[in-house]
PDB file of C-alpha atoms in Angstrom:
ATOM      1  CA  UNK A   1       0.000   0.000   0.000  1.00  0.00           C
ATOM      2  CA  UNK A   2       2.663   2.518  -1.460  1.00  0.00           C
ATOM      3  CA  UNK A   3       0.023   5.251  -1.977  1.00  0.00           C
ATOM      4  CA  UNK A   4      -1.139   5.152   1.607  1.00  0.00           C
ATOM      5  CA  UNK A   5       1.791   5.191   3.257  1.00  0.00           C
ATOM      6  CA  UNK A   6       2.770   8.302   1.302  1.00  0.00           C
ATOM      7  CA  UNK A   7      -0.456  10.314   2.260  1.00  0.00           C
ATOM      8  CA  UNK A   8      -0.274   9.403   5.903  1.00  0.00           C
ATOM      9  CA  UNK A   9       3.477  10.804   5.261  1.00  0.00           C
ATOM     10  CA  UNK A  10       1.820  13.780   3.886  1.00  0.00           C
ATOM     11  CA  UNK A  11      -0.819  14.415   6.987  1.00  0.00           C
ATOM     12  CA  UNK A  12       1.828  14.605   9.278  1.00  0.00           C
ATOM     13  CA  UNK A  13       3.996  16.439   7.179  1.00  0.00           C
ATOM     14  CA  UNK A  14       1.169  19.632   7.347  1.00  0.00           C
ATOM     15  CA  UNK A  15       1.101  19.119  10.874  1.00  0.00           C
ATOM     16  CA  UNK A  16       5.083  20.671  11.289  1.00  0.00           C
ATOM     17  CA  UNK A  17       5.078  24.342  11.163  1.00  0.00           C
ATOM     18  CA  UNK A  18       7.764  23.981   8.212  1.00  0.00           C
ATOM     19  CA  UNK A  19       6.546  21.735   5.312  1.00  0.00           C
ATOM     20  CA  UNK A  20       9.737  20.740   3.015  1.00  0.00           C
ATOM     21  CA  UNK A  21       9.776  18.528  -0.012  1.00  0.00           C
ATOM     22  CA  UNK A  22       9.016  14.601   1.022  1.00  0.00           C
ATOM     23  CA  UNK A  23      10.269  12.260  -1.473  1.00  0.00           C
ATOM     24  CA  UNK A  24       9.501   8.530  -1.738  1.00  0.00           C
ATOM     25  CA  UNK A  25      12.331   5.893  -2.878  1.00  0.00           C
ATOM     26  CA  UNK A  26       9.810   3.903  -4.788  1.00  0.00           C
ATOM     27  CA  UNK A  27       7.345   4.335  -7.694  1.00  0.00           C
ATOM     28  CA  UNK A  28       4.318   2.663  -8.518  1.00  0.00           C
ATOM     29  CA  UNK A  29       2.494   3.136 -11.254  1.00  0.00           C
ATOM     30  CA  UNK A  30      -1.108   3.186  -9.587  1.00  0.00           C
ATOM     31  CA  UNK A  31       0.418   5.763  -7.484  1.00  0.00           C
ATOM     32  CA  UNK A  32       0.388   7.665 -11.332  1.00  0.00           C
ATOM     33  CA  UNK A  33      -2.582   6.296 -12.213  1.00  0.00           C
ATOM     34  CA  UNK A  34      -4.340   7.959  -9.008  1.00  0.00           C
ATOM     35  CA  UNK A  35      -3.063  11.398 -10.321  1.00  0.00           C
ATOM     36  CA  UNK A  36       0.180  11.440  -8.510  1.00  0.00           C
ATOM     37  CA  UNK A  37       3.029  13.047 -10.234  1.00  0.00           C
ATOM     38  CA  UNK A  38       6.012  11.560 -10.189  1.00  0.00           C
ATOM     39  CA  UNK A  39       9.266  13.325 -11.501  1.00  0.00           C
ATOM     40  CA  UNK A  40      13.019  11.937 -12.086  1.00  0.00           C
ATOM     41  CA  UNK A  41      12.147   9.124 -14.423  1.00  0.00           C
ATOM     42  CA  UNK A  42       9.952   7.805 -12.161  1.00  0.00           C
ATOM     43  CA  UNK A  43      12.558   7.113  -9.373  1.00  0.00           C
ATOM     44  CA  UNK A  44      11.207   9.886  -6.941  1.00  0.00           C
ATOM     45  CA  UNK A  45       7.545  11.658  -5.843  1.00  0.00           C
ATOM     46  CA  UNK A  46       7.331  14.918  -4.502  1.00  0.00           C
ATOM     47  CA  UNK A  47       4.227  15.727  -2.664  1.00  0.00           C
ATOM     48  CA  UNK A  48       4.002  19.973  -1.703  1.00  0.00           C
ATOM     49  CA  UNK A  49       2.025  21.283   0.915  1.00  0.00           C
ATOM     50  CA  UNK A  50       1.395  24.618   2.775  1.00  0.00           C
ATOM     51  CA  UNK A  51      -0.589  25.744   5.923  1.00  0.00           C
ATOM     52  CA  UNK A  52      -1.465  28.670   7.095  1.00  0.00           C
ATOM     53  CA  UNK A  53      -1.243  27.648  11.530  1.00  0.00           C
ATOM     54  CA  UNK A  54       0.609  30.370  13.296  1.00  0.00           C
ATOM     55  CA  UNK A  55       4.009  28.620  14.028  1.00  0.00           C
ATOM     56  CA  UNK A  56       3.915  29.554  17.546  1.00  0.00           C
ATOM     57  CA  UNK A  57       0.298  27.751  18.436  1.00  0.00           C
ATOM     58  CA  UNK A  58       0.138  23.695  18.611  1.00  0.00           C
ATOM     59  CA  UNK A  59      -3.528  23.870  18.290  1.00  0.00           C
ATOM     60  CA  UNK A  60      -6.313  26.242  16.895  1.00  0.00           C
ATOM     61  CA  UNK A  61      -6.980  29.343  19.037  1.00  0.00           C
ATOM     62  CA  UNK A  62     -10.830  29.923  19.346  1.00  0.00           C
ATOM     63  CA  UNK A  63     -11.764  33.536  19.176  1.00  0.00           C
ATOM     64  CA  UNK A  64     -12.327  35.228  22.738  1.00  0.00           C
ATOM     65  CA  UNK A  65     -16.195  35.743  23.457  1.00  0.00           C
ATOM     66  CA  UNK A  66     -17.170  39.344  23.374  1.00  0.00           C
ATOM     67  CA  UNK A  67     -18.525  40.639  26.874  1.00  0.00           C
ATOM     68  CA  UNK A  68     -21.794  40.340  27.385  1.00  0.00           C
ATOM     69  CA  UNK A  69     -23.440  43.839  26.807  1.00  0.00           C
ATOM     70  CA  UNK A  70     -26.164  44.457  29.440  1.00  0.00           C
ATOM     71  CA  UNK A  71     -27.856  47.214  27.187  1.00  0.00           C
ATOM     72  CA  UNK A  72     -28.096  45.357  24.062  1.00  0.00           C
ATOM     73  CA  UNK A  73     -31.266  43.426  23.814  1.00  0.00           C
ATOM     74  CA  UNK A  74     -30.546  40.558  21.190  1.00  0.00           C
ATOM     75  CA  UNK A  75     -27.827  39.249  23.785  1.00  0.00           C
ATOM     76  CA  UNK A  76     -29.338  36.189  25.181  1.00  0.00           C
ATOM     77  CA  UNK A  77     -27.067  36.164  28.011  1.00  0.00           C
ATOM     78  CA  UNK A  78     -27.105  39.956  29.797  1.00  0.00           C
ATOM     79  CA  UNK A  79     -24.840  39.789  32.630  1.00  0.00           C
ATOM     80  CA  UNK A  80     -26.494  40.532  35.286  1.00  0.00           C
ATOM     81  CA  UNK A  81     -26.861  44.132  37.097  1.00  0.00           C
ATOM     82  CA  UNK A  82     -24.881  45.079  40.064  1.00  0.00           C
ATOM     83  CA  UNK A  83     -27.339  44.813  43.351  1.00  0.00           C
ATOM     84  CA  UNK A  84     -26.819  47.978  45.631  1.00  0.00           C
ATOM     85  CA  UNK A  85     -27.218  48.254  49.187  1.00  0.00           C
ATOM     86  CA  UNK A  86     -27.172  51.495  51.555  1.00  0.00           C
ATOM     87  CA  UNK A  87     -24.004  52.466  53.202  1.00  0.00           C
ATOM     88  CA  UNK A  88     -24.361  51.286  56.368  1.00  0.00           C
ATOM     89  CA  UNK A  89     -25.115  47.667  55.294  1.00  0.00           C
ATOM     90  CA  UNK A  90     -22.022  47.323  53.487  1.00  0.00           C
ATOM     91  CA  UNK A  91     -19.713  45.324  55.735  1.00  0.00           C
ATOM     92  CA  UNK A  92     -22.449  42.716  55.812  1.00  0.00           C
ATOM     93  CA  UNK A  93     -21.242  42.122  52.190  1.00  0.00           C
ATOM     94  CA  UNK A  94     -18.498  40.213  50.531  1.00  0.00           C
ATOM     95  CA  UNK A  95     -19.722  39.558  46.931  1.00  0.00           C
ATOM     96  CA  UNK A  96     -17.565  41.942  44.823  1.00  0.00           C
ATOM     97  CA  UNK A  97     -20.691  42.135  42.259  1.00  0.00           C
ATOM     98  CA  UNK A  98     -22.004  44.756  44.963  1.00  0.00           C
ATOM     99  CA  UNK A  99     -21.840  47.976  44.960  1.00  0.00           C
ATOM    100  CA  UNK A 100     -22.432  49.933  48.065  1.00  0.00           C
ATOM    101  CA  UNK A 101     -23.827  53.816  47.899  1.00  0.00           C
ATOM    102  CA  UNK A 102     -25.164  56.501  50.957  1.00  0.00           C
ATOM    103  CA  UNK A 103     -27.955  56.962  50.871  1.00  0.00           C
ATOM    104  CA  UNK A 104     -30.524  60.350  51.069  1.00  0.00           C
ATOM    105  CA  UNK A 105     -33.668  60.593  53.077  1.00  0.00           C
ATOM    106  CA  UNK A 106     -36.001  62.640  50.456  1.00  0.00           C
ATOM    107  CA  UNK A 107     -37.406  65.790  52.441  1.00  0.00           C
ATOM    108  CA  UNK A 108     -40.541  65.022  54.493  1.00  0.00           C
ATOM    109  CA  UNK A 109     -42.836  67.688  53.459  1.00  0.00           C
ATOM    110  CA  UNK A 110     -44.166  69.726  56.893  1.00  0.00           C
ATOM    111  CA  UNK A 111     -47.485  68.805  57.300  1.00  0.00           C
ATOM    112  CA  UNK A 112     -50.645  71.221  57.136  1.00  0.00           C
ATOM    113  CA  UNK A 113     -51.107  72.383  60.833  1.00  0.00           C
ATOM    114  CA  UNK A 114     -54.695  71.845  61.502  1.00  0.00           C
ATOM    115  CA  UNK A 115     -57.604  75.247  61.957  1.00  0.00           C
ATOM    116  CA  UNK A 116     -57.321  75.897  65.360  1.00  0.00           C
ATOM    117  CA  UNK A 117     -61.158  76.003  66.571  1.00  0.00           C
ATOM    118  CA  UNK A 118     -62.356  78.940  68.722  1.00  0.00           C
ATOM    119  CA  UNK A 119     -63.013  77.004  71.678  1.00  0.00           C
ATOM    120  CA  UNK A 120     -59.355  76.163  71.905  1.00  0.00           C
ATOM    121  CA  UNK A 121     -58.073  79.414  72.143  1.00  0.00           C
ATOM    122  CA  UNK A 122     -57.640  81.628  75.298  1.00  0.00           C
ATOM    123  CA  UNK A 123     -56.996  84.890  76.206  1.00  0.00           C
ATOM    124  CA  UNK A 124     -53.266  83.855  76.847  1.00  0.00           C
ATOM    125  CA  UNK A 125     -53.456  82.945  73.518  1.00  0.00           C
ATOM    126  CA  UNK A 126     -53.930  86.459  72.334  1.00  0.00           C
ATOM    127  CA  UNK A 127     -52.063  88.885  74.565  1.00  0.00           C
ATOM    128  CA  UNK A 128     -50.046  89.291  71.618  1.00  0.00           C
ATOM    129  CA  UNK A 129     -52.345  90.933  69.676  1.00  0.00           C
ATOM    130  CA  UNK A 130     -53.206  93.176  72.725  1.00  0.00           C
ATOM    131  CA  UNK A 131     -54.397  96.757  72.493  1.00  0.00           C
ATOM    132  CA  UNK A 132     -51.448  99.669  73.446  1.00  0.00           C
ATOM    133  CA  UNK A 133     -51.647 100.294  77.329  1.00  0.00           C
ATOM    134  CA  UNK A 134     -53.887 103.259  78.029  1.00  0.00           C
ATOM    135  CA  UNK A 135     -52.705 106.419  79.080  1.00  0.00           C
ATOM    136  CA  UNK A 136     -53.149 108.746  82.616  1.00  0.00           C
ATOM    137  CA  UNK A 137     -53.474 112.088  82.967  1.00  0.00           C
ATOM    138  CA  UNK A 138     -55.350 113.906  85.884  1.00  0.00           C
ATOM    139  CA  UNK A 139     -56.535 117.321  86.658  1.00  0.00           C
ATOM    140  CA  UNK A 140     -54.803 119.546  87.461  1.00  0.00           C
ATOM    141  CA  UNK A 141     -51.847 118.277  85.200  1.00  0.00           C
ATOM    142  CA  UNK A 142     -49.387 116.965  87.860  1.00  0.00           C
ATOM    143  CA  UNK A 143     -50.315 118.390  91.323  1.00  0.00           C
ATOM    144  CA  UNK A 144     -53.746 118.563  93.893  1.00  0.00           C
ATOM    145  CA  UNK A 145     -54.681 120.161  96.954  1.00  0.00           C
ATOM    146  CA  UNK A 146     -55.480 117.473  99.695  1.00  0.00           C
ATOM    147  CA  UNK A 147     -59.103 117.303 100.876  1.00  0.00           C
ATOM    148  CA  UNK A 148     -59.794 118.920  97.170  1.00  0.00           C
ATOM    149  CA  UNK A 149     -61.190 116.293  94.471  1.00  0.00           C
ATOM    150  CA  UNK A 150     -58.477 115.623  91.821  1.00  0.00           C
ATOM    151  CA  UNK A 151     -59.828 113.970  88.503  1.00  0.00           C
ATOM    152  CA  UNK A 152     -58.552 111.264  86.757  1.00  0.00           C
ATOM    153  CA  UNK A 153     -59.038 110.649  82.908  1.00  0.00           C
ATOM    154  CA  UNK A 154     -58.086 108.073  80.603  1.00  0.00           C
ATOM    155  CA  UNK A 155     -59.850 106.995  76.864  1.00  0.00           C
ATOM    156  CA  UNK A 156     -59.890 103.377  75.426  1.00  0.00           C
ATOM    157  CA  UNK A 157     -61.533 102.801  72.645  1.00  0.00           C
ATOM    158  CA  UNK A 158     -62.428  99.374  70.628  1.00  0.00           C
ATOM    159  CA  UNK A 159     -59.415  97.506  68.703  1.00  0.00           C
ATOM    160  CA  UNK A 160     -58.858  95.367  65.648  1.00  0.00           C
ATOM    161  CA  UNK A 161     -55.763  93.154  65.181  1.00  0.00           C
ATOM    162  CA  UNK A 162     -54.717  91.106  63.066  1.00  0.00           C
ATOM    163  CA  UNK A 163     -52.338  88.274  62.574  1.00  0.00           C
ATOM    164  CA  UNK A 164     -51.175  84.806  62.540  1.00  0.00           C
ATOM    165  CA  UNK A 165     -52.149  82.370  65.318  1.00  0.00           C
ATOM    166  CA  UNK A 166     -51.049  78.505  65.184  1.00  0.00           C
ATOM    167  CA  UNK A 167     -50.093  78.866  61.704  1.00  0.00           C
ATOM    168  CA  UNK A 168     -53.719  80.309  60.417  1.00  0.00           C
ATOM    169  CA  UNK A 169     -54.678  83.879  60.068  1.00  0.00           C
ATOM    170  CA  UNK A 170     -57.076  85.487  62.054  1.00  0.00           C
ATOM    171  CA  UNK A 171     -58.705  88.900  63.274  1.00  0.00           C
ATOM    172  CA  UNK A 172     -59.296  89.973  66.756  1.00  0.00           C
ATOM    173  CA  UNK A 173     -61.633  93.118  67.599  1.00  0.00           C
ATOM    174  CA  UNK A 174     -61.262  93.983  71.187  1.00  0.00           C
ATOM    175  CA  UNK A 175     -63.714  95.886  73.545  1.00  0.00           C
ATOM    176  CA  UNK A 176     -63.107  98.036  76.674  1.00  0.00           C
ATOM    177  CA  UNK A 177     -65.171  97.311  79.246  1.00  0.00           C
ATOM    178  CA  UNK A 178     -64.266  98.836  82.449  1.00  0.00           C
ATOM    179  CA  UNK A 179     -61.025 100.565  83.987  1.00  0.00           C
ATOM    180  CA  UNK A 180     -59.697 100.191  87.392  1.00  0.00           C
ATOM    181  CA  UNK A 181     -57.459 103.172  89.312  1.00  0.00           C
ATOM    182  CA  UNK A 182     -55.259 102.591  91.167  1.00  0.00           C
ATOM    183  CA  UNK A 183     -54.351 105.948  93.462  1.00  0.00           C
ATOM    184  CA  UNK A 184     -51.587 105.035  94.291  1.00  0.00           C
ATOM    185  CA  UNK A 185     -52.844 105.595  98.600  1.00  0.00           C
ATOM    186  CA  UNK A 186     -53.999 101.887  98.308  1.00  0.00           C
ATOM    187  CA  UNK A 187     -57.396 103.148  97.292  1.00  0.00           C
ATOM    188  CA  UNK A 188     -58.565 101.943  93.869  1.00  0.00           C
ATOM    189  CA  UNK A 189     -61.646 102.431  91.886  1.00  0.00           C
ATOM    190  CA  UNK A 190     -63.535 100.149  89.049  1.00  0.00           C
ATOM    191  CA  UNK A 191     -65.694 101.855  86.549  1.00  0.00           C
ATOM    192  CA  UNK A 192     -67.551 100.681  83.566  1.00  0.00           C
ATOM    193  CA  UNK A 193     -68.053 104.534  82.102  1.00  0.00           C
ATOM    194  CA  UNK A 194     -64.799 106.264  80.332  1.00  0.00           C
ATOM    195  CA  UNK A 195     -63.717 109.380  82.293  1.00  0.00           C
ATOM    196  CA  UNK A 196     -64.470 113.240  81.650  1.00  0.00           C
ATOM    197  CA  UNK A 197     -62.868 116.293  82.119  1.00  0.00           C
ATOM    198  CA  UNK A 198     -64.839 119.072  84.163  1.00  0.00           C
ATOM    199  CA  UNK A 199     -65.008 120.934  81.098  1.00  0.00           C
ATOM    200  CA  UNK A 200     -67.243 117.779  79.393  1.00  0.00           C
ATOM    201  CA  UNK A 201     -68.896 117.635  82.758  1.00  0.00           C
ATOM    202  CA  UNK A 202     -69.613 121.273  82.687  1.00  0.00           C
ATOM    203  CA  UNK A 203     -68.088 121.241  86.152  1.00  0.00           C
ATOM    204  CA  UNK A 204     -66.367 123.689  87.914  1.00  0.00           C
ATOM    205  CA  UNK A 205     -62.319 122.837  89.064  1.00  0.00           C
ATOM    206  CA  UNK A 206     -62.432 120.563  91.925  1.00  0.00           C
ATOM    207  CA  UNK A 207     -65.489 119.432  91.843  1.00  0.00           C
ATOM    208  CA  UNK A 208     -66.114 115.639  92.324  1.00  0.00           C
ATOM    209  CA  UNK A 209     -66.514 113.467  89.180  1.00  0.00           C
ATOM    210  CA  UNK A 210     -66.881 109.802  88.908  1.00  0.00           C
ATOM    211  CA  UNK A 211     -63.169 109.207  88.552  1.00  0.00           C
ATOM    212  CA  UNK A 212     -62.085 111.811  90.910  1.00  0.00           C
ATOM    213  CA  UNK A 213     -60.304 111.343  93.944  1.00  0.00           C
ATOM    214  CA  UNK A 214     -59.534 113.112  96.837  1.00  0.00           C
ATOM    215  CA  UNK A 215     -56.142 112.719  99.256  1.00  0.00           C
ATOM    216  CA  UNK A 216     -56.374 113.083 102.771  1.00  0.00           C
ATOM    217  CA  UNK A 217     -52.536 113.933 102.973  1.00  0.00           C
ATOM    218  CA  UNK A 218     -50.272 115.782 100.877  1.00  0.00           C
ATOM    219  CA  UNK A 219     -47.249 113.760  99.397  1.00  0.00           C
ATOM    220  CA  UNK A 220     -46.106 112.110  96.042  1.00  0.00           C
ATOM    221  CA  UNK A 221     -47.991 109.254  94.778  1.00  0.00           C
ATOM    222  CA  UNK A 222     -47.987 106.800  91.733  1.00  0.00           C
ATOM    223  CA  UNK A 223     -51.131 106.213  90.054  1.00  0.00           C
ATOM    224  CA  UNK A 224     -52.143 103.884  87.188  1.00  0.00           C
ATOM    225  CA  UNK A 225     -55.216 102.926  85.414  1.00  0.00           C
ATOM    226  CA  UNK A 226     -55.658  99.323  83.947  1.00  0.00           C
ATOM    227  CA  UNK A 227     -58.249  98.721  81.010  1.00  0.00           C
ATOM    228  CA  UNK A 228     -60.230  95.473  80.699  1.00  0.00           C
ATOM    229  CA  UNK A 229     -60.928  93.940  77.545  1.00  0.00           C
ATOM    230  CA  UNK A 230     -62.819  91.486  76.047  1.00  0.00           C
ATOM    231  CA  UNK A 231     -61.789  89.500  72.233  1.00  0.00           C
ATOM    232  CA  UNK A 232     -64.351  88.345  70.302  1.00  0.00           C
ATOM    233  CA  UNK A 233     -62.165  86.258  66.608  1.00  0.00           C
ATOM    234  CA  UNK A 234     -62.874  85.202  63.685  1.00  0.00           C
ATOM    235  CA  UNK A 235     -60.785  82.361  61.762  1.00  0.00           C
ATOM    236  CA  UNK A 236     -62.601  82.928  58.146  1.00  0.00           C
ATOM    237  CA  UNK A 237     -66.001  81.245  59.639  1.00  0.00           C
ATOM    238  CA  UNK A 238     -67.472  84.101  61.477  1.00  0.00           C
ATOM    239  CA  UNK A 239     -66.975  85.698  64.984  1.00  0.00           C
ATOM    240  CA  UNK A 240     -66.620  83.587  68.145  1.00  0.00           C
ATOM    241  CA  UNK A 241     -66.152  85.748  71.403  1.00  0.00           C
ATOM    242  CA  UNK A 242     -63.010  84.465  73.749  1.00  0.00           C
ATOM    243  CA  UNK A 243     -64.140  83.735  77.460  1.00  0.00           C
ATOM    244  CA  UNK A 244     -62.572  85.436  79.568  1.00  0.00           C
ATOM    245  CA  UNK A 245     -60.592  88.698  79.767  1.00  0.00           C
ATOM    246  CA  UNK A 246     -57.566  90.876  78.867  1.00  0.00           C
ATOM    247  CA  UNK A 247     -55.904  93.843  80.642  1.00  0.00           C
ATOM    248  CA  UNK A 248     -53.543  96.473  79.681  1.00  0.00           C
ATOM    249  CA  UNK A 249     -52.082  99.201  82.291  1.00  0.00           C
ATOM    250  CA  UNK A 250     -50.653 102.461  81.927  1.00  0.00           C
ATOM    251  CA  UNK A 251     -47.442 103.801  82.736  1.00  0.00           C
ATOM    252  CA  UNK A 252     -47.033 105.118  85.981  1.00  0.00           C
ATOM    253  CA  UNK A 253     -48.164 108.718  86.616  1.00  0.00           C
ATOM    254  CA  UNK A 254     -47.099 110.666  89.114  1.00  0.00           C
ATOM    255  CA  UNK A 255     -48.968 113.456  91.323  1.00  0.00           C
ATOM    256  CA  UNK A 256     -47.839 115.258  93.840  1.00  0.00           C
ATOM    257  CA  UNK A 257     -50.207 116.722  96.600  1.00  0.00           C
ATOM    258  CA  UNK A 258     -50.269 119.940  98.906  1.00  0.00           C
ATOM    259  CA  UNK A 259     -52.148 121.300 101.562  1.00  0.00           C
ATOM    260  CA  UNK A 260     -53.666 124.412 101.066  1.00  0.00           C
ATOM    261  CA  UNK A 261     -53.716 126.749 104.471  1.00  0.00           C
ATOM    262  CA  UNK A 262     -56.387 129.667 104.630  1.00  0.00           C
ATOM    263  CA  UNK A 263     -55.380 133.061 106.509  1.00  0.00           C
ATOM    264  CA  UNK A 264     -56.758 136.446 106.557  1.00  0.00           C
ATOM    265  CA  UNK A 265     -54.455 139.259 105.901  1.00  0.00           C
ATOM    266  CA  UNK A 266     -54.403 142.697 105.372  1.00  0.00           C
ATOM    267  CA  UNK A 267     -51.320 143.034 103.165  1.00  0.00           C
ATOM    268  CA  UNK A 268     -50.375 141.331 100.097  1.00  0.00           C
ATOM    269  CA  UNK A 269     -46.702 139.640 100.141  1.00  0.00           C
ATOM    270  CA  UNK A 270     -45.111 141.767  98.527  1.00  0.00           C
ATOM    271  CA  UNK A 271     -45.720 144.621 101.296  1.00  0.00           C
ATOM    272  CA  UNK A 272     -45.725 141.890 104.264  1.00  0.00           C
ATOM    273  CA  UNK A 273     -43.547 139.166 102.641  1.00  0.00           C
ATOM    274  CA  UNK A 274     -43.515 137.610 106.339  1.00  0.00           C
ATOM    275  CA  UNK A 275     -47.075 137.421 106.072  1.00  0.00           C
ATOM    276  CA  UNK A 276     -48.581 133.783 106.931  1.00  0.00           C
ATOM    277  CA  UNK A 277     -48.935 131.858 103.595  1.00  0.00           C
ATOM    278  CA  UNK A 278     -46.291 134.013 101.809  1.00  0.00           C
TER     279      UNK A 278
END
């Protein structure tokens, strides 16, 4: 079997990286007759071959797979996606197919206070929306004569605030309703009338009025006048009136008192300045 041999002799001749000439000693002539060319006269057969095998590789190199791509839809194997877990769970974690990220609280939204209703709110509630303290004055200005009336006067009038309470806008109207003195000789004096001057009274000077007041000693004192209100509010559903009451006090005012002494003369001061009462 001539013509065997020599293609098994070829085979693993394409196998070596370098492929030279392989001659055979012997010819046949069905080695011719099955195409094979002999040269020489006959006496040899050359048999050529080439390859293309890098010489540096033993065996075929398949090509590398491409990377699976996540975001292409026709692969049929997506790798899958990294799972995430807050910070603060991380060292539970060992799988380096993790990722770890901090994480954000989104802002809670502050929530709608509720309407306050009227019967929750007290006159505490509303001293900030109080009325300016009321003002003193007295006749005369700053001085009296003891055992002579001296007349006190203040005004209030109503008031309307407004402004935020609990979060929700509301108005207040406040109403004087009576006024205490305070005389300042530990005698004081509620009234539910406004005072008047002796000129509104058509009064003479120190006459008595309702608010006047007469000292029994002369001195300094320090007199005040508080005003007492009442709040009726109105959150957007109508007016609800606030039991109970507010006050407001003046500043202090002071009056001083004298005592008047009564003598019969016969000269004026200025010819008897050692006159009694001059």
């Amino acid at each position: 079997m001539l013509i065997a041999a020599l293609i098994v002799s070829a085979m693993s001749a394409l196998s070596s990286p370098h492929v030279p000439p392989m001659t055979a000693a012997t010819y046949d002539a069905k080695a011719a007759a099955a195409g094979i060319c002999g040269a020489d006269g006959g006496s040899t057969l050359t048999l050529t071959a080439s390859r293309t095998q890098p010489l540096n590789s033993e065996t075929p190199t398949s090509p590398a797979p491409s990377a699976p791509d996540r975001e292409n839809p026709t692969n049929p194997n997506p790798a899958p996606a990294p799972e995430t877990k807050p910070l603060a769970e991380c060292p539970e974690w060992s799988d380096t197919n993790r990722q770890c990220f901090a994480t954000t609280p989104a802002p809670t939204p502050d929530p709608t206070p509720p309407t306050p209703t009227a019967s929750a709110i007290t006159t505490t509630d509303l001293a900030q929306f109080a009325p300016e303290p009321p003002t003193l004055t007295t006749e005369p200005a700053t001085a009296g004569i003891a055992g002579t009336p001296t007349n006190f006067l203040t005004t209030a009038t109503p008031h309307t605030r407004t402004g935020t309470l609990f979060h929700h806008p509301l108005t207040i109207h406040f109403t004087p309703t009576h006024y205490t003195y305070d005389y300042g000789d530990t005698t004081t004096l509620t009234l539910t009338t406004p005072a008047r001057t002796w000129n509104d009274l058509t009064q003479p000077d120190f006459t008595p009025t309702p608010t006047s007041h007469t000292y029994t000693h002369r001195g300094t004192y320090t007199t005040t006048v508080t005003t007492h209100w009442t709040a009726t509010i109105d959150l957007g559903t109508g007016p609800t009136p606030i039991p109970g009451e507010l006050t407001t006090t003046s500043p202090p005012h002071t009056l001083t008192i004298y005592e008047a002494h009564t003598a019969l003369v016969t000269h004026t001061c200025t010819e008897q300045p050692t006159a009694p009462g001059c």
